[in-house]
Amino acid sequence: MDIPRIFNIMESAHRIHNPFTPEKLATLGAVLRLAPGTHVLDLGSGSGEMLCTWARDHGVTGLGVDLSRLFSEQAKRRAEELGVADRVAFVHGNAAGYVASEKADVAACVGATWIGGGVAGTIALLAQSLKPGGIILIGEPYWLELPPTEDVARGCLAGSIADFHFLPGLLDSFRDLGYDVVEMVLADREGWDRYEAAKWLTMRRWLDENPRDELTGEIRAKLASEPVRYATCTRAYLGWGTFALMAR
Ligand code: SAH
């Protein structure tokens, strides 16, 4: 049970698997005014950077669930490195349908809303693990500008233009689901560059070390096409943010 191997390869050197820089992640932790002992559940926790740094900086406790064995192991190592292994735990597994036995003050899914079949389903899933009055965190893309064609939308790795809202529409959709939007931190192009361009060097190093792997051809083709695809599509049209929600 794991995510497709190509993602484990491309993002093996990432600490944050989304367009947030460490500074943005720290801003998000600060603006949520986390009190020590706040319990955070993170579905699709990746390499655990959010829970580990918030445990270090704000004294939160946390549970992360992620389908990537590699990222889950990296998260455990990061917790030890930051001296927070007694406060955060990482489980390797499928977070689809995951309801925590210990209810959380903050329940997050940051850049993995397919886990609940989309934003609405993921909010409903997280709500099952949330204490009354708790905060839901959703990390999600939105259009900065309308892609001129469906091809460009697919180049942004969307299924179609209809898959994402503009920012006002995304905020509206949270309201329609019965939630107040109580905070948001938005990624910028520097964050997108860090997330996407870091994959290129990782791919190049991997190719140098794995000239005869079954994925060598695919990674070679990806490295050749990704910089232009990213600059043409994602970088020009796609925004990304994390939104803090409280049920009305
Ligand atoms: N929130 C993390 C990771 C975002 S990337 C961060 O911001 O760094 C998306 C993550 O979802 C990856 O770590 C991937 O392994 C994980 N994932 C994908 N499908 C999943 C599933 N069904 N259950 C749990 N994790 C999943």
PDB file of C-alpha atoms and ligand atoms in Angstrom:
ATOM      1  CA  MET A   1       0.000   0.000   0.000  1.00  0.00           C
ATOM      2  CA  ASP A   2       1.676   3.201  -1.155  1.00  0.00           C
ATOM      3  CA  ILE A   3       1.327   6.194  -3.478  1.00  0.00           C
ATOM      4  CA  PRO A   4       2.629   5.718  -7.063  1.00  0.00           C
ATOM      5  CA  ARG A   5       6.395   5.342  -6.865  1.00  0.00           C
ATOM      6  CA  ILE A   6       7.059   8.265  -9.223  1.00  0.00           C
ATOM      7  CA  PHE A   7       5.792  10.732  -6.563  1.00  0.00           C
ATOM      8  CA  ASN A   8       8.034   9.178  -3.928  1.00  0.00           C
ATOM      9  CA  ILE A   9      10.962   9.674  -6.304  1.00  0.00           C
ATOM     10  CA  MET A  10      10.158  13.248  -7.415  1.00  0.00           C
ATOM     11  CA  GLU A  11       9.433  14.529  -3.899  1.00  0.00           C
ATOM     12  CA  SER A  12      11.949  12.465  -1.931  1.00  0.00           C
ATOM     13  CA  ALA A  13      13.962  15.586  -1.032  1.00  0.00           C
ATOM     14  CA  HIS A  14      10.948  17.764  -0.129  1.00  0.00           C
ATOM     15  CA  ARG A  15      10.154  18.587   3.474  1.00  0.00           C
ATOM     16  CA  ILE A  16       6.986  20.423   2.449  1.00  0.00           C
ATOM     17  CA  HIS A  17       5.011  18.781  -0.357  1.00  0.00           C
ATOM     18  CA  ASN A  18       3.021  21.839  -1.363  1.00  0.00           C
ATOM     19  CA  PRO A  19       3.718  25.433  -2.512  1.00  0.00           C
ATOM     20  CA  PHE A  20       4.290  26.705   1.044  1.00  0.00           C
ATOM     21  CA  THR A  21       7.765  27.829   2.049  1.00  0.00           C
ATOM     22  CA  PRO A  22       8.898  27.191   5.647  1.00  0.00           C
ATOM     23  CA  GLU A  23       8.025  30.845   6.325  1.00  0.00           C
ATOM     24  CA  LYS A  24       4.426  30.396   5.115  1.00  0.00           C
ATOM     25  CA  LEU A  25       4.048  27.266   7.228  1.00  0.00           C
ATOM     26  CA  ALA A  26       5.316  29.210  10.242  1.00  0.00           C
ATOM     27  CA  THR A  27       2.900  32.074   9.443  1.00  0.00           C
ATOM     28  CA  LEU A  28       0.004  29.622   9.340  1.00  0.00           C
ATOM     29  CA  GLY A  29       1.004  28.203  12.735  1.00  0.00           C
ATOM     30  CA  ALA A  30       1.272  31.714  14.184  1.00  0.00           C
ATOM     31  CA  VAL A  31      -2.006  33.102  12.836  1.00  0.00           C
ATOM     32  CA  LEU A  32      -3.958  30.132  14.223  1.00  0.00           C
ATOM     33  CA  ARG A  33      -2.862  31.249  17.746  1.00  0.00           C
ATOM     34  CA  LEU A  34      -2.172  27.664  18.773  1.00  0.00           C
ATOM     35  CA  ALA A  35      -2.061  27.171  22.533  1.00  0.00           C
ATOM     36  CA  PRO A  36       0.376  24.589  23.964  1.00  0.00           C
ATOM     37  CA  GLY A  37      -1.293  21.196  24.096  1.00  0.00           C
ATOM     38  CA  THR A  38      -3.548  21.880  21.097  1.00  0.00           C
ATOM     39  CA  HIS A  39      -4.095  18.545  19.363  1.00  0.00           C
ATOM     40  CA  VAL A  40      -3.737  18.553  15.572  1.00  0.00           C
ATOM     41  CA  LEU A  41      -4.820  15.764  13.221  1.00  0.00           C
ATOM     42  CA  ASP A  42      -3.233  15.882   9.757  1.00  0.00           C
ATOM     43  CA  LEU A  43      -4.576  13.654   6.961  1.00  0.00           C
ATOM     44  CA  GLY A  44      -2.014  13.366   4.160  1.00  0.00           C
ATOM     45  CA  SER A  45       0.736  14.590   6.486  1.00  0.00           C
ATOM     46  CA  GLY A  46       3.543  13.998   3.979  1.00  0.00           C
ATOM     47  CA  SER A  47       6.976  14.294   5.589  1.00  0.00           C
ATOM     48  CA  GLY A  48       5.437  15.785   8.723  1.00  0.00           C
ATOM     49  CA  GLU A  49       6.915  19.272   8.543  1.00  0.00           C
ATOM     50  CA  MET A  50       3.728  21.022   9.688  1.00  0.00           C
ATOM     51  CA  LEU A  51       3.175  18.889  12.800  1.00  0.00           C
ATOM     52  CA  CYS A  52       6.873  18.712  13.718  1.00  0.00           C
ATOM     53  CA  THR A  53       7.590  22.446  13.451  1.00  0.00           C
ATOM     54  CA  TRP A  54       4.317  23.399  15.173  1.00  0.00           C
ATOM     55  CA  ALA A  55       5.136  20.955  17.994  1.00  0.00           C
ATOM     56  CA  ARG A  56       8.534  22.631  18.334  1.00  0.00           C
ATOM     57  CA  ASP A  57       7.283  26.222  18.005  1.00  0.00           C
ATOM     58  CA  HIS A  58       3.869  26.054  19.715  1.00  0.00           C
ATOM     59  CA  GLY A  59       3.894  22.896  21.840  1.00  0.00           C
ATOM     60  CA  VAL A  60       1.067  21.217  19.924  1.00  0.00           C
ATOM     61  CA  THR A  61       0.580  17.464  19.896  1.00  0.00           C
ATOM     62  CA  GLY A  62      -0.227  15.771  16.629  1.00  0.00           C
ATOM     63  CA  LEU A  63      -1.161  12.701  14.671  1.00  0.00           C
ATOM     64  CA  GLY A  64      -0.345  12.430  10.966  1.00  0.00           C
ATOM     65  CA  VAL A  65      -1.610   9.794   8.536  1.00  0.00           C
ATOM     66  CA  ASP A  66      -0.021   9.340   5.117  1.00  0.00           C
ATOM     67  CA  LEU A  67      -0.105   6.707   2.409  1.00  0.00           C
ATOM     68  CA  SER A  68       3.567   7.160   1.421  1.00  0.00           C
ATOM     69  CA  ARG A  69       5.812   4.852   3.392  1.00  0.00           C
ATOM     70  CA  LEU A  70       8.839   6.986   2.502  1.00  0.00           C
ATOM     71  CA  PHE A  71       7.258  10.283   3.598  1.00  0.00           C
ATOM     72  CA  SER A  72       5.936   8.702   6.810  1.00  0.00           C
ATOM     73  CA  GLU A  73       9.426   7.454   7.686  1.00  0.00           C
ATOM     74  CA  GLN A  74      10.876  10.890   6.896  1.00  0.00           C
ATOM     75  CA  ALA A  75       8.264  12.437   9.194  1.00  0.00           C
ATOM     76  CA  LYS A  76       9.299  10.189  12.089  1.00  0.00           C
ATOM     77  CA  ARG A  77      12.962  11.065  11.528  1.00  0.00           C
ATOM     78  CA  ARG A  78      12.103  14.781  11.395  1.00  0.00           C
ATOM     79  CA  ALA A  79      10.230  14.494  14.712  1.00  0.00           C
ATOM     80  CA  GLU A  80      13.331  12.973  16.312  1.00  0.00           C
ATOM     81  CA  GLU A  81      15.583  15.600  14.742  1.00  0.00           C
ATOM     82  CA  LEU A  82      13.425  18.422  16.152  1.00  0.00           C
ATOM     83  CA  GLY A  83      13.086  16.720  19.548  1.00  0.00           C
ATOM     84  CA  VAL A  84       9.292  16.379  19.349  1.00  0.00           C
ATOM     85  CA  ALA A  85       8.949  12.608  18.877  1.00  0.00           C
ATOM     86  CA  ASP A  86       7.114  12.384  22.219  1.00  0.00           C
ATOM     87  CA  ARG A  87       4.438  14.815  20.988  1.00  0.00           C
ATOM     88  CA  VAL A  88       3.746  13.819  17.390  1.00  0.00           C
ATOM     89  CA  ALA A  89       3.041  10.408  15.867  1.00  0.00           C
ATOM     90  CA  PHE A  90       2.918   9.376  12.223  1.00  0.00           C
ATOM     91  CA  VAL A  91       0.933   6.449  10.890  1.00  0.00           C
ATOM     92  CA  HIS A  92       1.553   4.962   7.461  1.00  0.00           C
ATOM     93  CA  GLY A  93      -1.840   4.204   5.946  1.00  0.00           C
ATOM     94  CA  ASN A  94      -4.784   5.249   3.850  1.00  0.00           C
ATOM     95  CA  ALA A  95      -6.494   8.324   5.295  1.00  0.00           C
ATOM     96  CA  ALA A  96      -9.637   7.865   3.181  1.00  0.00           C
ATOM     97  CA  GLY A  97     -12.417   7.349   5.710  1.00  0.00           C
ATOM     98  CA  TYR A  98      -9.992   7.849   8.614  1.00  0.00           C
ATOM     99  CA  VAL A  99     -11.696   8.940  11.847  1.00  0.00           C
ATOM    100  CA  ALA A 100      -9.368   9.492  14.806  1.00  0.00           C
ATOM    101  CA  SER A 101     -10.127   7.955  18.207  1.00  0.00           C
ATOM    102  CA  GLU A 102      -8.849  11.126  19.912  1.00  0.00           C
ATOM    103  CA  LYS A 103     -10.793  14.175  18.724  1.00  0.00           C
ATOM    104  CA  ALA A 104      -8.646  17.090  17.543  1.00  0.00           C
ATOM    105  CA  ASP A 105      -8.706  20.847  18.167  1.00  0.00           C
ATOM    106  CA  VAL A 106      -7.410  21.320  14.615  1.00  0.00           C
ATOM    107  CA  ALA A 107      -8.124  18.808  11.840  1.00  0.00           C
ATOM    108  CA  ALA A 108      -6.155  19.370   8.629  1.00  0.00           C
ATOM    109  CA  CYS A 109      -5.880  18.157   5.083  1.00  0.00           C
ATOM    110  CA  VAL A 110      -3.326  20.348   3.367  1.00  0.00           C
ATOM    111  CA  GLY A 111      -3.010  19.595  -0.329  1.00  0.00           C
ATOM    112  CA  ALA A 112      -4.646  16.166  -0.448  1.00  0.00           C
ATOM    113  CA  THR A 113      -8.415  16.749  -0.628  1.00  0.00           C
ATOM    114  CA  TRP A 114      -8.877  13.800  -2.994  1.00  0.00           C
ATOM    115  CA  ILE A 115      -8.642  11.785   0.264  1.00  0.00           C
ATOM    116  CA  GLY A 116     -12.271  12.717   0.960  1.00  0.00           C
ATOM    117  CA  GLY A 117     -13.328  12.835  -2.702  1.00  0.00           C
ATOM    118  CA  GLY A 118     -12.963  16.641  -2.918  1.00  0.00           C
ATOM    119  CA  VAL A 119     -13.193  19.645  -0.619  1.00  0.00           C
ATOM    120  CA  ALA A 120     -16.742  19.016   0.660  1.00  0.00           C
ATOM    121  CA  GLY A 121     -16.129  15.341   1.370  1.00  0.00           C
ATOM    122  CA  THR A 122     -12.813  16.067   3.072  1.00  0.00           C
ATOM    123  CA  ILE A 123     -14.375  18.700   5.316  1.00  0.00           C
ATOM    124  CA  ALA A 124     -17.103  16.201   6.250  1.00  0.00           C
ATOM    125  CA  LEU A 125     -14.435  13.571   6.986  1.00  0.00           C
ATOM    126  CA  LEU A 126     -12.313  15.918   9.119  1.00  0.00           C
ATOM    127  CA  ALA A 127     -15.412  17.096  11.000  1.00  0.00           C
ATOM    128  CA  GLN A 128     -15.854  13.553  12.342  1.00  0.00           C
ATOM    129  CA  SER A 129     -12.504  13.833  14.152  1.00  0.00           C
ATOM    130  CA  LEU A 130     -12.988  17.397  15.390  1.00  0.00           C
ATOM    131  CA  LYS A 131     -13.918  18.663  18.855  1.00  0.00           C
ATOM    132  CA  PRO A 132     -16.887  21.076  18.924  1.00  0.00           C
ATOM    133  CA  GLY A 133     -15.619  24.558  18.149  1.00  0.00           C
ATOM    134  CA  GLY A 134     -12.450  23.196  16.521  1.00  0.00           C
ATOM    135  CA  ILE A 135     -10.725  24.432  13.382  1.00  0.00           C
ATOM    136  CA  ILE A 136     -10.586  22.642  10.036  1.00  0.00           C
ATOM    137  CA  LEU A 137      -7.627  23.401   7.760  1.00  0.00           C
ATOM    138  CA  ILE A 138      -7.944  22.840   4.033  1.00  0.00           C
ATOM    139  CA  GLY A 139      -5.068  23.372   1.586  1.00  0.00           C
ATOM    140  CA  GLU A 140      -6.418  23.743  -1.938  1.00  0.00           C
ATOM    141  CA  PRO A 141      -5.596  25.243  -5.357  1.00  0.00           C
ATOM    142  CA  TYR A 142      -7.655  27.969  -7.046  1.00  0.00           C
ATOM    143  CA  TRP A 143      -7.399  29.775 -10.369  1.00  0.00           C
ATOM    144  CA  LEU A 144      -5.450  33.038 -10.372  1.00  0.00           C
ATOM    145  CA  GLU A 145      -6.514  33.521 -13.968  1.00  0.00           C
ATOM    146  CA  LEU A 146      -8.850  31.525 -16.157  1.00  0.00           C
ATOM    147  CA  PRO A 147      -6.860  29.053 -18.298  1.00  0.00           C
ATOM    148  CA  PRO A 148      -7.525  29.898 -21.953  1.00  0.00           C
ATOM    149  CA  THR A 149      -8.159  26.252 -22.881  1.00  0.00           C
ATOM    150  CA  GLU A 150      -8.923  22.921 -21.224  1.00  0.00           C
ATOM    151  CA  ASP A 151      -5.461  21.790 -22.402  1.00  0.00           C
ATOM    152  CA  VAL A 152      -3.854  24.512 -20.299  1.00  0.00           C
ATOM    153  CA  ALA A 153      -6.037  23.475 -17.327  1.00  0.00           C
ATOM    154  CA  ARG A 154      -4.812  19.895 -17.738  1.00  0.00           C
ATOM    155  CA  GLY A 155      -1.287  21.318 -17.927  1.00  0.00           C
ATOM    156  CA  CYS A 156      -2.000  22.707 -14.448  1.00  0.00           C
ATOM    157  CA  LEU A 157      -2.750  19.079 -13.488  1.00  0.00           C
ATOM    158  CA  ALA A 158      -6.450  19.871 -13.143  1.00  0.00           C
ATOM    159  CA  GLY A 159      -8.921  17.429 -14.695  1.00  0.00           C
ATOM    160  CA  SER A 160     -10.704  20.403 -16.236  1.00  0.00           C
ATOM    161  CA  ILE A 161     -11.263  24.139 -15.709  1.00  0.00           C
ATOM    162  CA  ALA A 162     -14.356  23.266 -13.661  1.00  0.00           C
ATOM    163  CA  ASP A 163     -12.230  21.427 -11.066  1.00  0.00           C
ATOM    164  CA  PHE A 164     -11.139  24.636  -9.323  1.00  0.00           C
ATOM    165  CA  HIS A 165     -12.723  27.943  -8.312  1.00  0.00           C
ATOM    166  CA  PHE A 166     -11.313  31.445  -8.311  1.00  0.00           C
ATOM    167  CA  LEU A 167     -10.427  32.544  -4.789  1.00  0.00           C
ATOM    168  CA  PRO A 168     -13.777  34.278  -4.116  1.00  0.00           C
ATOM    169  CA  GLY A 169     -15.652  31.208  -5.363  1.00  0.00           C
ATOM    170  CA  LEU A 170     -13.574  28.902  -3.157  1.00  0.00           C
ATOM    171  CA  LEU A 171     -14.275  31.088  -0.103  1.00  0.00           C
ATOM    172  CA  ASP A 172     -17.952  31.133  -1.066  1.00  0.00           C
ATOM    173  CA  SER A 173     -17.998  27.332  -1.288  1.00  0.00           C
ATOM    174  CA  PHE A 174     -16.778  27.069   2.316  1.00  0.00           C
ATOM    175  CA  ARG A 175     -19.554  29.415   3.382  1.00  0.00           C
ATOM    176  CA  ASP A 176     -22.106  27.339   1.464  1.00  0.00           C
ATOM    177  CA  LEU A 177     -20.943  24.266   3.407  1.00  0.00           C
ATOM    178  CA  GLY A 178     -21.832  26.011   6.677  1.00  0.00           C
ATOM    179  CA  TYR A 179     -18.382  27.213   7.693  1.00  0.00           C
ATOM    180  CA  ASP A 180     -16.923  30.584   8.635  1.00  0.00           C
ATOM    181  CA  VAL A 181     -13.565  31.200   6.988  1.00  0.00           C
ATOM    182  CA  VAL A 182     -11.562  32.463   9.989  1.00  0.00           C
ATOM    183  CA  GLU A 183      -8.050  32.699   8.504  1.00  0.00           C
ATOM    184  CA  MET A 184      -6.147  32.026   5.318  1.00  0.00           C
ATOM    185  CA  VAL A 185      -2.518  31.970   4.237  1.00  0.00           C
ATOM    186  CA  LEU A 186      -1.876  32.027   0.496  1.00  0.00           C
ATOM    187  CA  ALA A 187       1.156  30.677  -1.349  1.00  0.00           C
ATOM    188  CA  ASP A 188       3.096  32.937  -3.701  1.00  0.00           C
ATOM    189  CA  ARG A 189       5.126  32.229  -6.837  1.00  0.00           C
ATOM    190  CA  GLU A 190       8.320  31.807  -4.825  1.00  0.00           C
ATOM    191  CA  GLY A 191       6.594  28.997  -2.934  1.00  0.00           C
ATOM    192  CA  TRP A 192       5.409  27.397  -6.172  1.00  0.00           C
ATOM    193  CA  ASP A 193       8.953  27.610  -7.544  1.00  0.00           C
ATOM    194  CA  ARG A 194      10.375  25.944  -4.446  1.00  0.00           C
ATOM    195  CA  TYR A 195       7.810  23.140  -4.627  1.00  0.00           C
ATOM    196  CA  GLU A 196       8.082  22.499  -8.371  1.00  0.00           C
ATOM    197  CA  ALA A 197      11.696  23.358  -9.206  1.00  0.00           C
ATOM    198  CA  ALA A 198      13.028  21.280  -6.303  1.00  0.00           C
ATOM    199  CA  LYS A 199      11.647  18.224  -8.104  1.00  0.00           C
ATOM    200  CA  TRP A 200      13.906  18.882 -11.091  1.00  0.00           C
ATOM    201  CA  LEU A 201      17.201  18.550  -9.263  1.00  0.00           C
ATOM    202  CA  THR A 202      15.838  15.534  -7.380  1.00  0.00           C
ATOM    203  CA  MET A 203      14.925  13.905 -10.720  1.00  0.00           C
ATOM    204  CA  ARG A 204      18.290  14.711 -12.261  1.00  0.00           C
ATOM    205  CA  ARG A 205      20.198  13.251  -9.287  1.00  0.00           C
ATOM    206  CA  TRP A 206      17.938  10.179  -9.290  1.00  0.00           C
ATOM    207  CA  LEU A 207      18.583   9.658 -13.036  1.00  0.00           C
ATOM    208  CA  ASP A 208      22.328   9.867 -12.513  1.00  0.00           C
ATOM    209  CA  GLU A 209      22.060   7.215  -9.794  1.00  0.00           C
ATOM    210  CA  ASN A 210      19.438   5.009 -11.524  1.00  0.00           C
ATOM    211  CA  PRO A 211      20.284   4.773 -15.229  1.00  0.00           C
ATOM    212  CA  ARG A 212      18.535   1.412 -15.658  1.00  0.00           C
ATOM    213  CA  ASP A 213      15.446   1.568 -13.453  1.00  0.00           C
ATOM    214  CA  GLU A 214      12.007   0.728 -14.948  1.00  0.00           C
ATOM    215  CA  LEU A 215      11.059   4.402 -14.363  1.00  0.00           C
ATOM    216  CA  THR A 216      14.235   5.875 -15.890  1.00  0.00           C
ATOM    217  CA  GLY A 217      12.573   6.666 -19.245  1.00  0.00           C
ATOM    218  CA  GLU A 218       9.529   8.243 -17.623  1.00  0.00           C
ATOM    219  CA  ILE A 219      11.599  10.394 -15.263  1.00  0.00           C
ATOM    220  CA  ARG A 220      13.917  11.422 -18.103  1.00  0.00           C
ATOM    221  CA  ALA A 221      10.895  12.575 -20.157  1.00  0.00           C
ATOM    222  CA  LYS A 222       9.420  14.374 -17.148  1.00  0.00           C
ATOM    223  CA  LEU A 223      12.631  16.219 -16.393  1.00  0.00           C
ATOM    224  CA  ALA A 224      12.743  17.340 -20.026  1.00  0.00           C
ATOM    225  CA  SER A 225       9.163  18.629 -20.051  1.00  0.00           C
ATOM    226  CA  GLU A 226       8.424  19.791 -16.493  1.00  0.00           C
ATOM    227  CA  PRO A 227      10.138  23.199 -16.396  1.00  0.00           C
ATOM    228  CA  VAL A 228       8.283  24.446 -19.503  1.00  0.00           C
ATOM    229  CA  ARG A 229       4.977  22.830 -18.472  1.00  0.00           C
ATOM    230  CA  TYR A 230       5.231  24.449 -15.062  1.00  0.00           C
ATOM    231  CA  ALA A 231       6.132  27.905 -16.417  1.00  0.00           C
ATOM    232  CA  THR A 232       3.434  27.746 -19.120  1.00  0.00           C
ATOM    233  CA  CYS A 233       0.617  26.439 -16.963  1.00  0.00           C
ATOM    234  CA  THR A 234       0.793  26.102 -13.171  1.00  0.00           C
ATOM    235  CA  ARG A 235       2.982  29.133 -12.517  1.00  0.00           C
ATOM    236  CA  ALA A 236       0.828  31.405 -14.656  1.00  0.00           C
ATOM    237  CA  TYR A 237      -2.670  30.264 -13.674  1.00  0.00           C
ATOM    238  CA  LEU A 238      -2.770  28.428 -10.370  1.00  0.00           C
ATOM    239  CA  GLY A 239      -2.892  29.796  -6.850  1.00  0.00           C
ATOM    240  CA  TRP A 240      -2.859  27.790  -3.662  1.00  0.00           C
ATOM    241  CA  GLY A 241      -3.750  28.486  -0.084  1.00  0.00           C
ATOM    242  CA  THR A 242      -4.618  27.002   3.259  1.00  0.00           C
ATOM    243  CA  PHE A 243      -7.969  28.020   4.717  1.00  0.00           C
ATOM    244  CA  ALA A 244      -9.018  27.838   8.367  1.00  0.00           C
ATOM    245  CA  LEU A 245     -12.701  27.051   8.870  1.00  0.00           C
ATOM    246  CA  MET A 246     -15.032  26.920  11.876  1.00  0.00           C
ATOM    247  CA  ALA A 247     -18.566  25.504  11.707  1.00  0.00           C
ATOM    248  CA  ARG A 248     -21.222  28.216  12.076  1.00  0.00           C
TER     249      ARG A 248
HETATM  250  N1  SAH B   1       0.260  17.865   3.731  1.00  0.00           N
HETATM  251  C1  SAH B   1       1.591  17.489   3.301  1.00  0.00           C
HETATM  252  C2  SAH B   1       1.604  16.604   2.047  1.00  0.00           C
HETATM  253  C3  SAH B   1       0.830  17.134   0.865  1.00  0.00           C
HETATM  254  S1  SAH B   1       1.127  16.205  -0.628  1.00  0.00           S
HETATM  255  C4  SAH B   1       2.425  18.711   3.060  1.00  0.00           C
HETATM  256  O1  SAH B   1       1.837  19.764   2.911  1.00  0.00           O
HETATM  257  O2  SAH B   1       3.656  18.613   3.001  1.00  0.00           O
HETATM  258  C5  SAH B   1      -0.146  14.997  -0.594  1.00  0.00           C
HETATM  259  C6  SAH B   1       0.122  13.871   0.392  1.00  0.00           C
HETATM  260  O3  SAH B   1      -0.996  13.005   0.421  1.00  0.00           O
HETATM  261  C7  SAH B   1       1.333  13.004   0.072  1.00  0.00           C
HETATM  262  O4  SAH B   1       2.162  12.958   1.190  1.00  0.00           O
HETATM  263  C8  SAH B   1       0.734  11.632  -0.231  1.00  0.00           C
HETATM  264  O5  SAH B   1       1.567  10.577   0.159  1.00  0.00           O
HETATM  265  C9  SAH B   1      -0.525  11.690   0.594  1.00  0.00           C
HETATM  266  N2  SAH B   1      -1.621  10.808   0.187  1.00  0.00           N
HETATM  267  C10 SAH B   1      -2.111  10.589  -1.057  1.00  0.00           C
HETATM  268  N3  SAH B   1      -3.183   9.780  -1.011  1.00  0.00           N
HETATM  269  C11 SAH B   1      -3.383   9.487   0.317  1.00  0.00           C
HETATM  270  C12 SAH B   1      -4.324   8.684   1.035  1.00  0.00           C
HETATM  271  N4  SAH B   1      -5.296   8.024   0.392  1.00  0.00           N
HETATM  272  N5  SAH B   1      -4.217   8.609   2.384  1.00  0.00           N
HETATM  273  C13 SAH B   1      -3.233   9.277   3.036  1.00  0.00           C
HETATM  274  N6  SAH B   1      -2.311  10.039   2.412  1.00  0.00           N
HETATM  275  C14 SAH B   1      -2.392  10.143   1.070  1.00  0.00           C
END
